[in-house]
């Protein structure tokens, strides 16, 4: 039971403080506390470490019917009743197509050194292939010029899920290798026109997401629920598109361009950091990514992956695997959560620990807080496959983000999330893990796929009715991180 004081008793207690020696130092008896130390920043990152942010075309651009853009599967999906929260679409989104100059000035004010954007395939080739649309490539050319004028390095993603609808109708989208070939044609064209200024290209973003959620679970575009065998074939065509895309970029880009991808690889981490659990997590990192990152970095599917799927395994040729294994210059890792692993005496040597219902998460129920993934995933990628250049191409968190009457967003939970993840990232970098840069997701609130506008991930709050952008408290935090090149 809590002690309760009357006002009189409380007054007596306060009054008695006059006869108790003060525990606080006085100005004459102690050194003043230095609130602004000049010592080196704790948890500082290496000189030249790049700090950036990221967006994706359909999530921010809007202008879906302007300047010759063709429809994508996201347009069709979002306009299908019942597919998205509140029937939300990306028709307008952040209107970034018209406001990109204003947005780049906000990036400059934040101190961004680099910005990751994606190109809308259907702005370049309205029907996926054929005659290119000059107004499409012109927009991205102007965007790149504005970024460079602001001293911000552009990093370009070629596919962030907005597949031209014509390819879905003609070939069944990623169910056909014809779409993989079409992607290579598109990738080569964009590289040819932008690589004089853009020096880092990523082929596809999160193959795991658009394949599994779009073609297996049906929750994202194109909203299909295919059989295991067909999903495995879709997965193969996605990694094949990456490989063919790498080859096309190298064939058409200017010298000095680097090519990679941005994949949400399963970030496996030992539940306890002992040798047996660490070894188990390393095995899991390779096998749990067997259909995507492992196949790309090794140019083959693992024996366990093929054996597990048996008759449902993907059909492929030796030339396919050679293309898939095309050497890349860097790996981009999108990381939000951690997959916890323990050692086990089963044939694989590991077991994945399911999250209990009480596991802490951000506003999005899937976004379970696990900062250790940002240490272990890059560490394993470097150790297992000898990768020498890694970027964290996405990391961020959803929050309730309430705009106060005086115009502020105090997203302390997002700051907590970012600080914890950056601490783990620093742990790896300080050990020599070759992470060269970090892109916070996202630069501003935007269209969050099937969740519509209900879930906010941005450093900047967006009023979607007025399109006003307001820096959140997390933007001020991140600005300080960039300025210090270390934790704040």
Short mmCIF file of C-alpha atoms in Angstrom, two decimals:
data_model
loop_
_atom_site.label_atom_id
_atom_site.label_comp_id
_atom_site.label_asym_id
_atom_site.label_seq_id
_atom_site.Cartn_x
_atom_site.Cartn_y
_atom_site.Cartn_z
CA UNK A 1 0.00 0.00 0.00
CA UNK A 2 1.35 3.43 -0.92
CA UNK A 3 2.19 5.87 1.85
CA UNK A 4 -0.02 8.92 1.73
CA UNK A 5 0.96 12.27 3.22
CA UNK A 6 -1.38 15.06 4.24
CA UNK A 7 -0.47 18.52 2.99
CA UNK A 8 0.58 19.43 6.55
CA UNK A 9 2.83 16.37 6.89
CA UNK A 10 4.34 17.04 3.49
CA UNK A 11 5.07 20.65 4.48
CA UNK A 12 6.78 19.44 7.67
CA UNK A 13 8.88 17.02 5.62
CA UNK A 14 9.98 19.75 3.21
CA UNK A 15 10.70 22.07 6.09
CA UNK A 16 12.94 19.52 7.75
CA UNK A 17 15.21 19.66 4.71
CA UNK A 18 16.69 22.82 6.19
CA UNK A 19 18.51 20.77 8.83
CA UNK A 20 19.64 18.01 6.45
CA UNK A 21 22.99 18.48 4.66
CA UNK A 22 22.48 19.14 0.95
CA UNK A 23 23.42 16.25 -1.35
CA UNK A 24 23.80 18.61 -4.31
CA UNK A 25 27.21 20.19 -4.97
CA UNK A 26 27.42 23.95 -4.65
CA UNK A 27 29.24 26.11 -7.12
CA UNK A 28 32.03 26.68 -4.62
CA UNK A 29 32.59 23.05 -3.62
CA UNK A 30 32.43 21.06 -6.86
CA UNK A 31 33.42 21.19 -10.51
CA UNK A 32 30.51 22.20 -12.78
CA UNK A 33 28.98 19.45 -14.92
CA UNK A 34 30.07 19.79 -18.55
CA UNK A 35 26.89 19.51 -20.61
CA UNK A 36 28.71 20.00 -23.91
CA UNK A 37 31.83 17.83 -23.77
CA UNK A 38 34.40 18.32 -26.49
CA UNK A 39 35.62 14.73 -26.24
CA UNK A 40 35.19 12.45 -29.29
CA UNK A 41 31.66 11.28 -29.97
CA UNK A 42 30.90 7.90 -28.43
CA UNK A 43 29.96 5.29 -31.00
CA UNK A 44 31.37 7.33 -33.87
CA UNK A 45 31.34 5.78 -37.35
CA UNK A 46 34.29 5.64 -39.78
CA UNK A 47 35.16 8.71 -41.79
CA UNK A 48 33.29 8.61 -45.09
CA UNK A 49 30.39 6.52 -43.75
CA UNK A 50 27.32 7.54 -45.75
CA UNK A 51 24.09 8.64 -44.09
CA UNK A 52 20.98 8.60 -46.24
CA UNK A 53 17.28 7.96 -46.48
CA UNK A 54 15.05 6.14 -48.93
CA UNK A 55 11.68 6.11 -50.69
CA UNK A 56 10.02 4.14 -53.50
CA UNK A 57 8.33 5.45 -56.64
CA UNK A 58 4.73 4.28 -56.14
CA UNK A 59 4.81 5.16 -52.45
CA UNK A 60 5.68 8.83 -52.95
CA UNK A 61 5.35 10.05 -56.55
CA UNK A 62 1.63 10.18 -57.33
CA UNK A 63 0.96 11.54 -60.85
CA UNK A 64 0.02 8.04 -61.95
CA UNK A 65 -1.54 9.14 -65.24
CA UNK A 66 0.82 11.97 -66.14
CA UNK A 67 3.50 12.30 -68.80
CA UNK A 68 2.86 8.95 -70.43
CA UNK A 69 3.15 6.67 -67.42
CA UNK A 70 1.42 3.33 -67.93
CA UNK A 71 -0.52 1.49 -65.22
CA UNK A 72 1.30 -0.87 -62.85
CA UNK A 73 0.00 -3.85 -60.89
CA UNK A 74 -0.07 -1.55 -57.85
CA UNK A 75 -2.55 0.78 -59.55
CA UNK A 76 -4.86 -2.10 -60.40
CA UNK A 77 -4.50 -3.77 -57.01
CA UNK A 78 -5.09 -0.60 -54.97
CA UNK A 79 -8.20 0.23 -57.00
CA UNK A 80 -9.67 -3.23 -56.41
CA UNK A 81 -12.26 -2.96 -53.60
CA UNK A 82 -11.21 -4.57 -50.33
CA UNK A 83 -7.50 -4.91 -51.17
CA UNK A 84 -6.15 -1.93 -49.26
CA UNK A 85 -6.88 -0.17 -45.99
CA UNK A 86 -9.73 2.34 -46.52
CA UNK A 87 -9.39 1.75 -50.26
CA UNK A 88 -6.25 3.92 -50.22
CA UNK A 89 -4.28 4.24 -53.47
CA UNK A 90 -1.02 5.80 -54.60
CA UNK A 91 -2.76 8.08 -57.11
CA UNK A 92 -1.45 11.19 -55.33
CA UNK A 93 0.64 9.81 -52.44
CA UNK A 94 3.15 12.55 -51.48
CA UNK A 95 2.88 14.27 -54.86
CA UNK A 96 6.67 13.95 -55.00
CA UNK A 97 6.52 13.97 -58.80
CA UNK A 98 5.66 17.66 -58.60
CA UNK A 99 7.31 18.50 -55.27
CA UNK A 100 10.68 16.79 -55.65
CA UNK A 101 12.62 20.07 -55.58
CA UNK A 102 11.00 21.04 -52.28
CA UNK A 103 11.66 17.56 -50.90
CA UNK A 104 15.32 17.68 -51.89
CA UNK A 105 15.70 20.95 -50.01
CA UNK A 106 14.30 19.15 -46.93
CA UNK A 107 16.87 16.39 -47.52
CA UNK A 108 19.61 18.99 -47.65
CA UNK A 109 18.36 20.60 -44.43
CA UNK A 110 18.45 17.18 -42.76
CA UNK A 111 22.06 16.76 -43.85
CA UNK A 112 21.52 13.70 -46.03
CA UNK A 113 24.63 12.65 -47.91
CA UNK A 114 22.83 10.16 -50.10
CA UNK A 115 19.29 9.35 -51.17
CA UNK A 116 17.91 6.06 -52.43
CA UNK A 117 15.01 6.38 -54.86
CA UNK A 118 13.35 3.93 -57.22
CA UNK A 119 12.41 4.31 -60.86
CA UNK A 120 8.88 3.50 -61.98
CA UNK A 121 9.27 0.91 -64.74
CA UNK A 122 5.97 1.94 -66.32
CA UNK A 123 7.11 5.56 -66.58
CA UNK A 124 10.01 4.38 -68.74
CA UNK A 125 8.23 1.61 -70.68
CA UNK A 126 4.45 2.17 -70.27
CA UNK A 127 3.70 -1.38 -71.43
CA UNK A 128 6.84 -2.96 -69.94
CA UNK A 129 8.74 -3.26 -73.23
CA UNK A 130 8.90 -1.62 -76.64
CA UNK A 131 9.29 2.10 -77.23
CA UNK A 132 10.61 4.06 -74.23
CA UNK A 133 8.77 7.13 -72.93
CA UNK A 134 11.14 10.14 -73.06
CA UNK A 135 9.17 12.09 -70.44
CA UNK A 136 9.69 9.23 -68.00
CA UNK A 137 13.47 9.16 -68.09
CA UNK A 138 13.49 12.97 -68.16
CA UNK A 139 11.84 13.13 -64.73
CA UNK A 140 14.50 10.95 -63.14
CA UNK A 141 17.24 12.86 -64.94
CA UNK A 142 15.94 16.10 -63.40
CA UNK A 143 15.64 14.43 -60.00
CA UNK A 144 19.26 13.26 -60.16
CA UNK A 145 20.47 16.71 -61.23
CA UNK A 146 18.68 18.32 -58.29
CA UNK A 147 20.17 15.81 -55.86
CA UNK A 148 23.68 16.41 -57.12
CA UNK A 149 23.15 20.18 -56.95
CA UNK A 150 22.30 19.67 -53.25
CA UNK A 151 25.48 17.57 -52.83
CA UNK A 152 23.43 14.41 -52.26
CA UNK A 153 24.60 11.19 -53.92
CA UNK A 154 21.80 9.38 -55.81
CA UNK A 155 21.41 5.61 -55.32
CA UNK A 156 18.96 4.14 -57.82
CA UNK A 157 16.70 1.10 -57.35
CA UNK A 158 15.30 -0.20 -60.63
CA UNK A 159 12.37 -2.26 -59.33
CA UNK A 160 10.45 -1.54 -56.15
CA UNK A 161 7.37 -3.66 -56.88
CA UNK A 162 5.54 -1.49 -59.46
CA UNK A 163 5.53 -4.00 -62.32
CA UNK A 164 3.86 -2.72 -65.51
CA UNK A 165 0.33 -4.13 -65.62
CA UNK A 166 0.78 -5.06 -69.28
CA UNK A 167 3.41 -7.65 -68.29
CA UNK A 168 1.09 -9.14 -65.70
CA UNK A 169 -1.64 -9.48 -68.29
CA UNK A 170 0.60 -10.74 -71.09
CA UNK A 171 2.89 -13.12 -69.19
CA UNK A 172 1.44 -13.55 -65.72
CA UNK A 173 4.12 -11.15 -64.46
CA UNK A 174 6.95 -12.92 -62.67
CA UNK A 175 5.43 -16.31 -63.51
CA UNK A 176 7.27 -16.04 -66.84
CA UNK A 177 10.95 -15.66 -67.70
CA UNK A 178 9.81 -13.22 -70.37
CA UNK A 179 9.34 -10.70 -67.57
CA UNK A 180 12.91 -11.36 -66.44
CA UNK A 181 14.13 -10.57 -69.95
CA UNK A 182 11.96 -7.44 -70.10
CA UNK A 183 13.47 -6.27 -66.83
CA UNK A 184 16.98 -6.59 -68.25
CA UNK A 185 16.01 -4.45 -71.26
CA UNK A 186 14.55 -1.81 -68.95
CA UNK A 187 17.54 -1.91 -66.55
CA UNK A 188 20.00 -1.45 -69.38
CA UNK A 189 18.08 1.52 -70.77
CA UNK A 190 17.93 3.35 -67.42
CA UNK A 191 21.60 2.66 -66.71
CA UNK A 192 22.54 3.98 -70.14
CA UNK A 193 20.74 7.28 -69.48
CA UNK A 194 21.55 7.88 -65.80
CA UNK A 195 24.94 6.27 -65.17
CA UNK A 196 26.88 9.37 -66.14
CA UNK A 197 25.62 10.75 -62.79
CA UNK A 198 24.32 7.77 -60.81
CA UNK A 199 27.13 5.47 -59.67
CA UNK A 200 25.19 2.90 -57.62
CA UNK A 201 22.34 0.82 -59.04
CA UNK A 202 20.23 -1.77 -57.25
CA UNK A 203 18.34 -4.23 -59.41
CA UNK A 204 15.33 -5.40 -57.40
CA UNK A 205 14.04 -4.48 -53.97
CA UNK A 206 12.98 -7.22 -51.56
CA UNK A 207 12.35 -10.17 -53.82
CA UNK A 208 11.28 -12.10 -50.74
CA UNK A 209 8.45 -9.62 -50.17
CA UNK A 210 6.98 -9.17 -53.62
CA UNK A 211 7.21 -12.89 -54.42
CA UNK A 212 5.95 -14.36 -51.16
CA UNK A 213 3.41 -11.70 -50.22
CA UNK A 214 2.24 -10.93 -53.76
CA UNK A 215 2.20 -14.36 -55.42
CA UNK A 216 1.90 -16.75 -52.47
CA UNK A 217 -0.11 -14.94 -49.77
CA UNK A 218 -2.09 -12.60 -52.03
CA UNK A 219 -1.92 -9.66 -49.60
CA UNK A 220 0.06 -7.46 -52.01
CA UNK A 221 -0.13 -6.94 -55.75
CA UNK A 222 -0.91 -8.83 -57.89
CA UNK A 223 -2.89 -10.58 -55.15
CA UNK A 224 -2.33 -14.21 -56.19
CA UNK A 225 -2.20 -17.38 -54.12
CA UNK A 226 -0.23 -19.76 -56.28
CA UNK A 227 0.85 -23.32 -55.55
CA UNK A 228 4.23 -24.03 -53.95
CA UNK A 229 5.70 -25.12 -57.29
CA UNK A 230 4.50 -21.97 -59.06
CA UNK A 231 5.74 -19.70 -56.27
CA UNK A 232 9.15 -21.36 -56.47
CA UNK A 233 9.21 -20.67 -60.21
CA UNK A 234 8.22 -17.03 -59.61
CA UNK A 235 11.08 -16.82 -57.11
CA UNK A 236 13.47 -18.20 -59.72
CA UNK A 237 12.35 -15.68 -62.31
CA UNK A 238 12.93 -12.87 -59.80
CA UNK A 239 16.54 -13.87 -59.09
CA UNK A 240 17.01 -14.49 -62.83
CA UNK A 241 15.80 -10.93 -63.49
CA UNK A 242 18.39 -9.70 -61.04
CA UNK A 243 21.17 -11.61 -62.81
CA UNK A 244 20.11 -10.54 -66.29
CA UNK A 245 19.72 -7.01 -64.98
CA UNK A 246 23.28 -6.99 -63.62
CA UNK A 247 24.56 -8.08 -67.02
CA UNK A 248 22.50 -5.42 -68.82
CA UNK A 249 23.66 -2.64 -66.51
CA UNK A 250 27.30 -3.63 -67.01
CA UNK A 251 26.77 -3.67 -70.78
CA UNK A 252 25.16 -0.22 -70.98
CA UNK A 253 26.43 1.80 -68.02
CA UNK A 254 29.30 4.26 -68.01
CA UNK A 255 32.59 3.11 -66.42
CA UNK A 256 32.84 3.23 -62.64
CA UNK A 257 29.28 2.15 -61.89
CA UNK A 258 28.63 -0.29 -59.04
CA UNK A 259 25.79 -2.81 -59.15
CA UNK A 260 24.00 -4.61 -56.32
CA UNK A 261 20.54 -5.30 -54.97
CA UNK A 262 18.40 -4.44 -51.95
CA UNK A 263 17.13 -7.59 -50.28
CA UNK A 264 15.32 -8.13 -46.98
CA UNK A 265 17.41 -11.18 -46.22
CA UNK A 266 16.36 -13.24 -43.22
CA UNK A 267 18.53 -11.66 -40.51
CA UNK A 268 19.44 -14.69 -38.45
CA UNK A 269 20.99 -14.12 -35.02
CA UNK A 270 21.96 -16.43 -32.15
CA UNK A 271 19.49 -16.29 -29.28
CA UNK A 272 22.45 -16.56 -26.90
CA UNK A 273 25.92 -15.55 -28.03
CA UNK A 274 27.71 -18.82 -27.42
CA UNK A 275 29.73 -20.72 -30.02
CA UNK A 276 27.07 -23.37 -30.64
CA UNK A 277 24.24 -20.88 -31.18
CA UNK A 278 26.43 -18.60 -33.32
CA UNK A 279 27.35 -21.56 -35.55
CA UNK A 280 23.67 -22.49 -35.80
CA UNK A 281 22.72 -18.93 -36.76
CA UNK A 282 25.38 -18.91 -39.50
CA UNK A 283 23.90 -22.10 -40.96
CA UNK A 284 20.43 -20.58 -40.77
CA UNK A 285 21.61 -17.41 -42.51
CA UNK A 286 22.66 -19.44 -45.53
CA UNK A 287 19.70 -21.82 -45.70
CA UNK A 288 16.90 -19.42 -44.78
CA UNK A 289 18.01 -17.21 -47.69
CA UNK A 290 18.58 -20.12 -50.09
CA UNK A 291 16.03 -18.98 -52.66
CA UNK A 292 17.30 -15.43 -52.88
CA UNK A 293 20.56 -14.00 -51.53
CA UNK A 294 22.35 -17.35 -51.22
CA UNK A 295 21.51 -18.30 -54.81
CA UNK A 296 22.76 -14.93 -56.05
CA UNK A 297 26.01 -14.94 -54.08
CA UNK A 298 26.80 -18.59 -54.81
CA UNK A 299 25.29 -19.00 -58.28
CA UNK A 300 23.45 -22.12 -57.19
CA UNK A 301 20.59 -23.37 -55.06
CA UNK A 302 21.67 -25.23 -51.95
CA UNK A 303 21.22 -28.99 -51.85
CA UNK A 304 18.95 -28.64 -48.83
CA UNK A 305 16.72 -26.13 -50.64
CA UNK A 306 16.25 -28.38 -53.66
CA UNK A 307 15.75 -31.47 -51.51
CA UNK A 308 13.18 -29.71 -49.34
CA UNK A 309 11.04 -28.75 -52.34
CA UNK A 310 11.56 -31.99 -54.29
CA UNK A 311 9.16 -32.09 -57.23
CA UNK A 312 8.13 -28.51 -56.46
CA UNK A 313 11.66 -27.17 -56.89
CA UNK A 314 12.12 -24.52 -59.61
CA UNK A 315 13.02 -25.52 -63.14
CA UNK A 316 16.22 -23.87 -64.34
CA UNK A 317 19.14 -24.17 -66.73
CA UNK A 318 22.89 -23.88 -66.23
CA UNK A 319 22.79 -20.56 -68.09
CA UNK A 320 20.13 -19.33 -65.66
CA UNK A 321 22.38 -20.03 -62.69
CA UNK A 322 25.38 -18.45 -64.38
CA UNK A 323 23.37 -15.26 -64.90
CA UNK A 324 21.96 -15.35 -61.35
CA UNK A 325 25.49 -15.66 -59.99
CA UNK A 326 26.80 -12.67 -61.95
CA UNK A 327 29.33 -10.90 -59.71
CA UNK A 328 27.96 -7.88 -57.88
CA UNK A 329 29.80 -4.98 -56.26
CA UNK A 330 27.77 -4.62 -53.09
CA UNK A 331 24.90 -6.09 -51.10
CA UNK A 332 22.07 -3.87 -49.90
CA UNK A 333 20.33 -5.19 -46.80
CA UNK A 334 16.84 -4.07 -45.79
CA UNK A 335 16.48 -4.86 -42.11
CA UNK A 336 13.65 -4.31 -39.65
CA UNK A 337 13.47 -7.45 -37.52
CA UNK A 338 15.61 -10.34 -36.31
CA UNK A 339 15.09 -14.06 -36.78
CA UNK A 340 16.24 -15.70 -33.54
CA UNK A 341 18.02 -19.03 -33.92
CA UNK A 342 19.13 -21.74 -31.49
CA UNK A 343 21.31 -24.77 -31.97
CA UNK A 344 19.46 -28.03 -32.49
CA UNK A 345 20.42 -31.66 -33.14
CA UNK A 346 18.07 -31.93 -36.13
CA UNK A 347 19.58 -32.51 -39.62
CA UNK A 348 19.89 -28.76 -40.35
CA UNK A 349 21.68 -28.08 -37.08
CA UNK A 350 19.45 -25.17 -36.09
CA UNK A 351 15.92 -24.22 -35.12
CA UNK A 352 14.11 -20.91 -35.49
CA UNK A 353 12.46 -19.64 -32.32
CA UNK A 354 8.92 -18.37 -32.93
CA UNK A 355 8.07 -15.02 -31.36
CA UNK A 356 5.74 -15.24 -28.36
CA UNK A 357 2.62 -13.07 -28.36
CA UNK A 358 4.24 -10.81 -25.79
CA UNK A 359 7.18 -9.97 -28.07
CA UNK A 360 7.59 -6.15 -28.33
CA UNK A 361 6.79 -4.54 -31.66
CA UNK A 362 6.28 -1.13 -33.22
CA UNK A 363 2.92 0.10 -34.51
CA UNK A 364 3.05 -2.53 -37.27
CA UNK A 365 2.44 -5.90 -35.63
CA UNK A 366 5.00 -7.57 -37.90
CA UNK A 367 7.74 -5.12 -36.92
CA UNK A 368 9.12 -6.92 -33.89
CA UNK A 369 12.01 -5.06 -32.29
CA UNK A 370 15.27 -6.95 -32.74
CA UNK A 371 18.25 -4.64 -33.22
CA UNK A 372 20.78 -7.50 -33.13
CA UNK A 373 19.85 -8.34 -36.72
CA UNK A 374 21.68 -5.21 -37.80
CA UNK A 375 24.85 -6.64 -36.27
CA UNK A 376 24.62 -10.31 -37.19
CA UNK A 377 23.19 -10.15 -40.71
CA UNK A 378 25.94 -7.94 -42.18
CA UNK A 379 28.54 -9.87 -40.19
CA UNK A 380 27.36 -13.20 -41.62
CA UNK A 381 27.06 -11.80 -45.17
CA UNK A 382 30.70 -10.71 -44.95
CA UNK A 383 31.89 -13.95 -43.33
CA UNK A 384 29.93 -16.51 -45.33
CA UNK A 385 30.24 -14.99 -48.79
CA UNK A 386 33.23 -12.67 -48.51
CA UNK A 387 31.20 -9.56 -49.39
CA UNK A 388 33.40 -6.46 -49.11
CA UNK A 389 30.78 -3.70 -49.46
CA UNK A 390 27.44 -3.66 -47.66
CA UNK A 391 24.80 -0.96 -47.29
CA UNK A 392 21.83 -0.94 -44.95
CA UNK A 393 19.41 0.09 -47.69
CA UNK A 394 16.38 0.23 -45.38
CA UNK A 395 15.86 0.37 -41.64
CA UNK A 396 13.10 2.19 -39.83
CA UNK A 397 9.91 1.92 -37.81
CA UNK A 398 6.22 2.69 -37.83
CA UNK A 399 4.75 4.84 -35.07
CA UNK A 400 1.38 6.37 -34.19
CA UNK A 401 2.86 9.82 -35.00
CA UNK A 402 0.36 12.33 -33.64
CA UNK A 403 0.81 15.91 -34.78
CA UNK A 404 0.42 18.16 -31.71
CA UNK A 405 -1.59 21.41 -31.85
CA UNK A 406 1.67 23.39 -31.88
CA UNK A 407 2.94 21.44 -34.89
CA UNK A 408 5.30 18.79 -33.50
CA UNK A 409 5.55 15.01 -33.64
CA UNK A 410 7.24 13.55 -30.57
CA UNK A 411 8.03 10.07 -31.91
CA UNK A 412 10.22 8.95 -29.04
CA UNK A 413 9.52 5.31 -29.84
CA UNK A 414 11.06 5.68 -33.30
CA UNK A 415 14.12 7.34 -31.76
CA UNK A 416 14.40 4.45 -29.32
CA UNK A 417 14.20 2.00 -32.21
CA UNK A 418 16.77 3.81 -34.36
CA UNK A 419 19.20 4.34 -31.49
CA UNK A 420 19.15 0.65 -30.58
CA UNK A 421 19.61 -0.51 -34.16
CA UNK A 422 22.38 1.99 -34.86
CA UNK A 423 24.15 0.84 -31.69
CA UNK A 424 24.20 -2.71 -33.05
CA UNK A 425 25.29 -1.48 -36.47
CA UNK A 426 28.15 0.42 -34.84
CA UNK A 427 29.13 -2.72 -32.99
CA UNK A 428 29.65 -4.50 -36.31
CA UNK A 429 31.35 -1.62 -38.08
CA UNK A 430 33.78 -1.19 -35.17
CA UNK A 431 34.73 -4.86 -35.61
CA UNK A 432 35.46 -4.34 -39.29
CA UNK A 433 32.17 -5.48 -40.82
CA UNK A 434 32.25 -3.64 -44.19
CA UNK A 435 29.03 -1.62 -43.94
CA UNK A 436 29.63 1.60 -45.88
CA UNK A 437 26.34 3.43 -45.43
CA UNK A 438 22.88 3.50 -43.87
CA UNK A 439 19.54 4.55 -45.41
CA UNK A 440 16.77 5.33 -42.94
CA UNK A 441 13.31 4.27 -44.06
CA UNK A 442 11.65 6.49 -44.83
CA UNK A 443 12.38 10.10 -45.67
CA UNK A 444 8.69 10.97 -45.26
CA UNK A 445 5.38 9.31 -44.51
CA UNK A 446 4.02 7.65 -47.62
CA UNK A 447 1.72 5.04 -49.11
CA UNK A 448 2.38 1.85 -47.16
CA UNK A 449 1.12 -0.77 -49.63
CA UNK A 450 -2.00 -2.62 -48.43
CA UNK A 451 -1.91 -0.64 -45.17
CA UNK A 452 -2.52 2.56 -47.11
CA UNK A 453 -1.82 5.74 -45.16
CA UNK A 454 -2.60 4.36 -41.69
CA UNK A 455 0.99 3.39 -40.94
CA UNK A 456 3.65 6.10 -40.90
CA UNK A 457 7.36 5.34 -41.31
CA UNK A 458 8.70 8.79 -42.19
CA UNK A 459 11.21 11.12 -40.58
CA UNK A 460 8.89 13.84 -41.87
CA UNK A 461 5.19 13.95 -41.06
CA UNK A 462 3.02 14.44 -44.14
CA UNK A 463 -0.47 15.91 -44.04
CA UNK A 464 -1.86 14.08 -47.04
CA UNK A 465 -4.62 16.64 -47.53
CA UNK A 466 -2.35 19.68 -47.71
CA UNK A 467 0.94 17.88 -48.52
CA UNK A 468 2.68 19.88 -45.80
CA UNK A 469 5.87 18.20 -44.54
CA UNK A 470 6.85 18.56 -40.87
CA UNK A 471 10.13 17.22 -39.45
CA UNK A 472 9.42 14.83 -36.58
CA UNK A 473 11.55 14.60 -33.44
CA UNK A 474 13.23 11.60 -35.10
CA UNK A 475 14.33 13.88 -37.96
CA UNK A 476 16.10 16.11 -35.44
CA UNK A 477 17.67 12.99 -33.89
CA UNK A 478 18.85 11.72 -37.27
CA UNK A 479 20.17 15.14 -38.25
CA UNK A 480 22.33 15.09 -35.12
CA UNK A 481 23.53 11.56 -35.89
CA UNK A 482 24.61 12.69 -39.35
CA UNK A 483 26.29 15.82 -38.04
CA UNK A 484 28.23 13.82 -35.43
CA UNK A 485 28.80 10.80 -37.67
CA UNK A 486 27.83 8.90 -34.56
CA UNK A 487 25.05 8.18 -32.12
CA UNK A 488 23.10 11.00 -30.53
#
